Structures are given as C-alpha cells and as structure tokens.
Tab-separated table of C-alpha atoms and ligand atoms in Angstrom:
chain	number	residue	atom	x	y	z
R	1	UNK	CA	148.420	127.140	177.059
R	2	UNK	CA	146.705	124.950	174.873
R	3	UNK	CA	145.222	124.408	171.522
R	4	UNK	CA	141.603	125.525	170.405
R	5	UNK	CA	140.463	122.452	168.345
R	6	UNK	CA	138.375	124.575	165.311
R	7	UNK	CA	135.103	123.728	163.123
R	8	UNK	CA	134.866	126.373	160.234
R	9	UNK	CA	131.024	125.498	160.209
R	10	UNK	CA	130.317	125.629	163.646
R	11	UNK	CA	132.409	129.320	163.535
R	12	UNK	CA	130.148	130.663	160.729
R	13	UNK	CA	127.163	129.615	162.314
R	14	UNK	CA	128.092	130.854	165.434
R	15	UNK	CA	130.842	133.677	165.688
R	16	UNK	CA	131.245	135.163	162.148
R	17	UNK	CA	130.878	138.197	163.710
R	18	UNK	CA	134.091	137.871	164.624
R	19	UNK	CA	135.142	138.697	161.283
R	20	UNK	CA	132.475	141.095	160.200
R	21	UNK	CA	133.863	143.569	163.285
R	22	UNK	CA	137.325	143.524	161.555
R	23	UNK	CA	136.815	146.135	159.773
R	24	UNK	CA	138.498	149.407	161.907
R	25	UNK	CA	141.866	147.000	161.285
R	26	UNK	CA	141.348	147.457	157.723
R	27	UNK	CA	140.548	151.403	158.147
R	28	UNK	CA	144.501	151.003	160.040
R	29	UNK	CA	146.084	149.422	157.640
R	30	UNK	CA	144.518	151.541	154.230
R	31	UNK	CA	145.411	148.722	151.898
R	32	UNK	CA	145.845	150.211	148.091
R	33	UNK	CA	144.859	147.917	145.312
R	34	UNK	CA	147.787	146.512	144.014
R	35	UNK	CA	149.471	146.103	147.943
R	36	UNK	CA	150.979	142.751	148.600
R	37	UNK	CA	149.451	141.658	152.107
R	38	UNK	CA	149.607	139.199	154.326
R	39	UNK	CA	146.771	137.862	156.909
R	40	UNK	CA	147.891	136.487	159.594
R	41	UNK	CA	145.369	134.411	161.423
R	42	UNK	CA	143.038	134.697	158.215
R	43	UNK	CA	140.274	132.008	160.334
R	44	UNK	CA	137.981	131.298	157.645
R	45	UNK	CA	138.521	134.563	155.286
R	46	UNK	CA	135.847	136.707	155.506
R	47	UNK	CA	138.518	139.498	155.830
R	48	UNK	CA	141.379	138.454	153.087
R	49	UNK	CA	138.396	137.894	150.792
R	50	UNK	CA	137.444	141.691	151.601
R	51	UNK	CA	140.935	142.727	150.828
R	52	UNK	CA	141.000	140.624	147.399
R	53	UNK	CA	138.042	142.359	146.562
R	54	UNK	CA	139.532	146.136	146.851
R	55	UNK	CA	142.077	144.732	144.826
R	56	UNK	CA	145.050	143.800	146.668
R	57	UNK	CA	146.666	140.515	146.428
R	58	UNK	CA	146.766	138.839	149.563
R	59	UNK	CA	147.266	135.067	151.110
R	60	UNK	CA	145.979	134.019	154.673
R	61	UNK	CA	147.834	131.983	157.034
R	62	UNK	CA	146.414	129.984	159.464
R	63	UNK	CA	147.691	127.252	162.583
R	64	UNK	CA	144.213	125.647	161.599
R	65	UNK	CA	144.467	123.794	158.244
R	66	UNK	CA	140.462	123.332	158.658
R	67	UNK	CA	140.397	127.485	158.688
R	68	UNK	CA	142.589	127.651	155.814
R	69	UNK	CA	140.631	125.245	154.120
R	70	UNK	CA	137.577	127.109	154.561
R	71	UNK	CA	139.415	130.160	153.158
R	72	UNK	CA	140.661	128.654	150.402
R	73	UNK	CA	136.468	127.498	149.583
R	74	UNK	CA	136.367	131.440	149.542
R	75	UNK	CA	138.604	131.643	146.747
R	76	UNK	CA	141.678	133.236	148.713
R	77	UNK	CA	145.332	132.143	148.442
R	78	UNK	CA	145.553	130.329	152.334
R	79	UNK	CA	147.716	128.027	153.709
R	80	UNK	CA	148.386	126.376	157.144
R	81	UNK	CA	151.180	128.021	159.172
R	82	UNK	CA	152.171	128.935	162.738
R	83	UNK	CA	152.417	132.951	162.620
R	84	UNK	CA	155.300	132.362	165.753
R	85	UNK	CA	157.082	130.469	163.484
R	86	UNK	CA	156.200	131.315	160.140
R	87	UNK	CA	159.398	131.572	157.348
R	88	UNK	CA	158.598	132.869	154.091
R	89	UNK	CA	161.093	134.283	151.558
R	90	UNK	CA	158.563	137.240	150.224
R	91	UNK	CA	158.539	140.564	151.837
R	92	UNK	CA	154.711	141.625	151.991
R	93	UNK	CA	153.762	145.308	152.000
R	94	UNK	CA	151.646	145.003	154.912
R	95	UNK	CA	150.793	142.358	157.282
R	96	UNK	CA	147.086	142.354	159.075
R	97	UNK	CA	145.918	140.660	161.510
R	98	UNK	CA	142.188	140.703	163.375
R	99	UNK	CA	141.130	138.249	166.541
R	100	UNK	CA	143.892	136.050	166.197
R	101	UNK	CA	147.433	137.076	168.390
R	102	UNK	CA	145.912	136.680	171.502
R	103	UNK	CA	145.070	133.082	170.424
R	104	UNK	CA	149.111	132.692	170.016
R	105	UNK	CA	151.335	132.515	173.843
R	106	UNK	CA	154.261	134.165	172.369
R	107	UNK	CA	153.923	137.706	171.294
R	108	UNK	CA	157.931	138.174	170.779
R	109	UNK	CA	158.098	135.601	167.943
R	110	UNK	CA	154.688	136.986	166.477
R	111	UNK	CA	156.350	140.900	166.355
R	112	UNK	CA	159.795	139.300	164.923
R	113	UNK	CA	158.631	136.845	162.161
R	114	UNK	CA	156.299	140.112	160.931
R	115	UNK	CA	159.202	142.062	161.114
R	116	UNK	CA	160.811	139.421	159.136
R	117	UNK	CA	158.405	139.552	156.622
R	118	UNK	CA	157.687	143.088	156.156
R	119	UNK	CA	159.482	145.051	153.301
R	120	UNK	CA	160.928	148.345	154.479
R	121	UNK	CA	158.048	150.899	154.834
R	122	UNK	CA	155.832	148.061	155.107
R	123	UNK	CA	152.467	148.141	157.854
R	124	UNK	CA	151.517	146.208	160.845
R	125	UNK	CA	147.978	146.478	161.791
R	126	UNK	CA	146.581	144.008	164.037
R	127	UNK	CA	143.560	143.748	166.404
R	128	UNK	CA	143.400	140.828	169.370
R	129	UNK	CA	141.795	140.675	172.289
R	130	UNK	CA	143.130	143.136	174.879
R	131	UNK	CA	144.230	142.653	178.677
R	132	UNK	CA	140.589	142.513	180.703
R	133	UNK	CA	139.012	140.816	177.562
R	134	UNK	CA	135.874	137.849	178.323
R	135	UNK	CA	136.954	138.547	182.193
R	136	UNK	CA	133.525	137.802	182.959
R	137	UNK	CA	133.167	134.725	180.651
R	138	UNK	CA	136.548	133.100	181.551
R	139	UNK	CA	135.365	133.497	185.641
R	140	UNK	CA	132.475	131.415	184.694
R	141	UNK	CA	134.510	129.044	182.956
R	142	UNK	CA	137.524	129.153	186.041
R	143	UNK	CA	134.558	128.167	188.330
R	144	UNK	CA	133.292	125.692	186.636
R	145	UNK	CA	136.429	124.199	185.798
R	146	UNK	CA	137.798	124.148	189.343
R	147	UNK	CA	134.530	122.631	190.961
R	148	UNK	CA	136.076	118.883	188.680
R	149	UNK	CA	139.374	119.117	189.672
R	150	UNK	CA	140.297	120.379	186.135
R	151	UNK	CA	143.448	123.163	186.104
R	152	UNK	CA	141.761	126.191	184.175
R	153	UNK	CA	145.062	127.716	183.257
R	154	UNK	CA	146.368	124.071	181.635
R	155	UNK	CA	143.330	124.478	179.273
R	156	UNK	CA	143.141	128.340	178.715
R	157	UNK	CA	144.180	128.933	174.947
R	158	UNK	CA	144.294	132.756	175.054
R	159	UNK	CA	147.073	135.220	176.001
R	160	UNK	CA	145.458	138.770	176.289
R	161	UNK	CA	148.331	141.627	175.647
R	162	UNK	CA	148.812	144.767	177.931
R	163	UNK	CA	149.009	147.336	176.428
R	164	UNK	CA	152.243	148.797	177.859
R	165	UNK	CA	153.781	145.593	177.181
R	166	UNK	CA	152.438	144.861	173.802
R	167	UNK	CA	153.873	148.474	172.991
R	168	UNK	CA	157.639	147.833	174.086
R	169	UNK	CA	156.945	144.106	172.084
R	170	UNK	CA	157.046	146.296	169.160
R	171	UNK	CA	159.282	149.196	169.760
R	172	UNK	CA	161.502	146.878	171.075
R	173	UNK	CA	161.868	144.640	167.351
R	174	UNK	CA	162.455	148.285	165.598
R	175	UNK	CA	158.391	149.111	164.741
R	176	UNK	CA	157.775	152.679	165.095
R	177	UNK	CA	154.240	152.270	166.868
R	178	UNK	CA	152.204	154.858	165.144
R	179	UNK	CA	148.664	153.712	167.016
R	180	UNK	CA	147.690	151.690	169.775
R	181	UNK	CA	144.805	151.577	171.904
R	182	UNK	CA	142.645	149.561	174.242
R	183	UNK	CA	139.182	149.320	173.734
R	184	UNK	CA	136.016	148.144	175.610
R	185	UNK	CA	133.961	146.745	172.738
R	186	UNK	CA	130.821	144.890	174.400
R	187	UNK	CA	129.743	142.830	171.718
R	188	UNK	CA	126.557	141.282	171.161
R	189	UNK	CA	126.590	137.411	170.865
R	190	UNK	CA	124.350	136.541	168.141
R	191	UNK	CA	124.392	132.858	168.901
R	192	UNK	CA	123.858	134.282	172.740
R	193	UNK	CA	126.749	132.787	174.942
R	194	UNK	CA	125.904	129.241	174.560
R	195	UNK	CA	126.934	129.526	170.943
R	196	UNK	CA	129.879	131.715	171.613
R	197	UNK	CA	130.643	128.520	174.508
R	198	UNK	CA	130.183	126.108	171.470
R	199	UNK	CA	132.818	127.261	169.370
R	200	UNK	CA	135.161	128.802	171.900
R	201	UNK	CA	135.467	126.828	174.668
R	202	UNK	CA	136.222	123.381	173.083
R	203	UNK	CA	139.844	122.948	174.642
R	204	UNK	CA	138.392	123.872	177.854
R	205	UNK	CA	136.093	120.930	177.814
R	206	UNK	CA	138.364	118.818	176.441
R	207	UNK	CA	137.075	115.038	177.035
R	208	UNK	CA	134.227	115.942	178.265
R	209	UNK	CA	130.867	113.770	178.143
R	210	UNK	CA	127.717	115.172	175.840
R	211	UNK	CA	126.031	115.328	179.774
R	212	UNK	CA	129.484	116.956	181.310
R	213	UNK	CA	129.936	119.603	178.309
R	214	UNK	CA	126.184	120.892	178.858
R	215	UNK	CA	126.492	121.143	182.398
R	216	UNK	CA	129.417	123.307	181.764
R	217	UNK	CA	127.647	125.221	179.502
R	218	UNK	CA	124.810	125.797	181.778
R	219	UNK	CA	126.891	126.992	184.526
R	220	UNK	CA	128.761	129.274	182.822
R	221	UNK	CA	125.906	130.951	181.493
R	222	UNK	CA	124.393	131.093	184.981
R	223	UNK	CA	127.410	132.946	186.421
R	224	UNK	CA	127.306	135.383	183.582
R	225	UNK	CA	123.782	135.957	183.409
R	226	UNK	CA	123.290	138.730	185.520
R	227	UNK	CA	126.155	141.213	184.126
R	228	UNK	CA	126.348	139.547	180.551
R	229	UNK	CA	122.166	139.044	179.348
R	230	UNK	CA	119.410	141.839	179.468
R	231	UNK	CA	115.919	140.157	178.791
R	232	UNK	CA	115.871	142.709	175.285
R	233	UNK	CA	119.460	142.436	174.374
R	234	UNK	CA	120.346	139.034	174.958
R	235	UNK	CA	123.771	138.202	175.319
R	236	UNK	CA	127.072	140.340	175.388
R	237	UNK	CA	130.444	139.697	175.772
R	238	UNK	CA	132.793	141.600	177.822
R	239	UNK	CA	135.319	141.986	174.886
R	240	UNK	CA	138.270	144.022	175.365
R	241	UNK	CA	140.383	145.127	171.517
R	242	UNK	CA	144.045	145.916	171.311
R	243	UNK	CA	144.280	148.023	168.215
R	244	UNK	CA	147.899	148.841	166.734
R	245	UNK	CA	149.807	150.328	163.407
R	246	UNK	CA	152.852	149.929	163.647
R	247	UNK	CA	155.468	150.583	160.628
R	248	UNK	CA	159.070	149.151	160.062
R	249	UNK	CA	160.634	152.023	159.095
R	250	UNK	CA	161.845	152.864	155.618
R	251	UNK	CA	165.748	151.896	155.029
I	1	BEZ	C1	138.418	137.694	170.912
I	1	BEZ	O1	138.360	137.990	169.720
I	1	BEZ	O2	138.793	138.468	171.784
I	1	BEZ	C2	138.045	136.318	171.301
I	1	BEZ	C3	137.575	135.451	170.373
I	1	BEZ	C4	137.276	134.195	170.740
I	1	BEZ	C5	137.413	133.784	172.021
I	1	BEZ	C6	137.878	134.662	172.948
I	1	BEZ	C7	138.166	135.945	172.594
C-alpha cells in the first residue's frame, strides 16, 4: 500500500461530498453536548466542526498535517497523527470515524488503539469504504496502470473491509458490535469522475507527466463510462459503506 499525497483545496473543490454524506455516522454515534469525542480521520473537518457545533468537545486527528491544517482554519482542535499508531493519555467518550479506515492497511491496530482510547461505555462508530467499493473505478485504473508496466497493487492506497472480517476485528479486541452493515451507496460525483480522479488517484499516478496523468485520466473515464455516466446524471461512483457501532463495554 501506499500513501495518498492530499490538497485540502483541491478536496473541497472536488470531493466535499465526502464529508457532507457523513452524516448516518453521526445518527450512530448520538453524540450529547458535553461528550468528549474523538475524530479519527477528521480530513478537512466538515464533520468535527458539525459535532462542535451540537456542543460536544471534540479534536480531529489526521496522517495528513495539510488536512489537519485545514481543520484547524475551521476552528476545530486537530492535529497530525497516524490512527494505527496513535497514543494519547485521554480516554474519549466516543470515537467517530467517516471515509477514512479503509485509507489505513491495518485494521487490527485501528480497532486496538480505539479501544485504547475509549473510556468504559464509550462508542465506536465508523463508516469506510466497504469490500466491492469503486470496483468499477479501480478496474479502470488496474488497466490503465498495467498497459505502462506500472504494478497497480504497489500504488493502491485503499484497504476495503469485509464485513465478516471487519466484525471478528472488533469482537475479537472486546467491542460488543451493536451494528454493522454493508451498503451500496452509488454516489453522484459532483466534480464528475475526472474530479473525483484529481483528488483520489494522485499516488496512483505518481511521477507522472502533465501529458501521462491526462491520458490516464481519459482512459479511466472511458472504461467507466458506460456503467458509471448517464447523459442526465452524469457521473456516479460505485461506492460501497461499511457502517458499524460498536461499544467497549462498561467495567
Ligand atoms: C470512499 O470513501 O470509499 C473513498 C473515498 C476516496 C477514494 C476512494 C474511496
């Protein structure tokens, strides 16, 4: 796996949707003004800000310190930090996170340093990209990738959780897994899939020439185009959610 190389202002322009479909996780988690929380894989906010504002104090972590930055312009409490290897001393009442775990390769550190960090009582609830999710989009990309020479899986940054194993993850560090679920959630590109490409793709082209990079583009899109665009629509992504709550039990 490698690492996504991130530009807050090409994310906002482009995929702050990402952000603005949090909001089931928050339904999950039903913060309570006054709650202690942590956001893990805060990207640039949007969704610790709308936590500060129903009055719970919260901090965002990030592996980005551009993202955390661009928090932090928000007005939310955000640092940089690796959630697989994030220490703290404070025990949060809840820990949320939205699009981010499948961004990280290892999903046992993620459910122990939460554990970790969790109070007794205290919430997990998370949504990532589930096991199927972009299938469409990362083809394109495969194809494209292997017609240079280039190893796709060297330069794929995203780890997409079964279910079933995400599950036993968590049961498996002591959570008592109160909801989980797989979703198909084809979502509308606003930028259309060149600006989804843009943002999300930058480790894949990696290197790449101005000339190279929109070739890429342009093929990608052409494999898509006939399951992901509709001449009305435009363009929609094959996304795939893992939803979870899981609790560490009370002592
Ligand atoms: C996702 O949220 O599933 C996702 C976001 C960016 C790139 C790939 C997937």
């Amino acid at each position: 796996m490698t690492n996504q190389i991130w530009n807050p202002r090409e994310y906002m322009k482009n995929a702050d949707f990402v952000a603005k479909l949090g909001e089931p996780v928050i339904e999950l988690l039903e913060p309570k003004a006054g709650e202690r929380i942590l956001d893990l894989g805060c990207g640039t906010g949007i969704l610790t800000k709308r936590l500060a504002d129903m009055g719970c104090s919260v901090v965002g972590v990030d592996s980005s310190p551009e993202m955390a930055a661009a928090a932090r312009e928000l007005g939310v409490e955000a640092f940089p930090a690796d959630a697989q290897t994030l220490k703290m001393e404070e025990k949060f009442d809840a820990v949320i996170s939205n699009a981010a775990i499948h961004w990280m390769s290892d999903h046992y550190s993620v459910a122990r340093r939460v554990w970790n960090l969790l109070k007794p009582g205290g919430r997990f609830a998370a949504e990532c990209g589930g096991e199927g999710c972009i299938r469409i989009i990362r083809e394109g990309m495969k194809i494209s990738l292997i017609k240079r020479g280039i190893d796709y899986k060297a330069r794929n940054p995203w780890k997409y959780p079964e279910l079933g194993v995400f599950s036993k993850i968590l049961e498996n560090q002591g959570f008592q897994v109160k909801f989980i679920a797989r979703i198909d959630r084809p979502t509308p590109l606003p930028a259309g899939l060149r600006g989804w490409l843009e943002v999300f793709s930058a480790s894949h082209t990696e290197g790449f020439s101005e000339a190279e990079r929109e070739n890429f583009y342009q093929e990608v899109e052409a494999y898509c185009r006939p399951t992901l665009y509709d001449e009305e629509k435009g363009w929609t992504a094959d996304y795939v959610r893992l939803r979870f709550l899981a609790v560490k039990p009370a002592e």
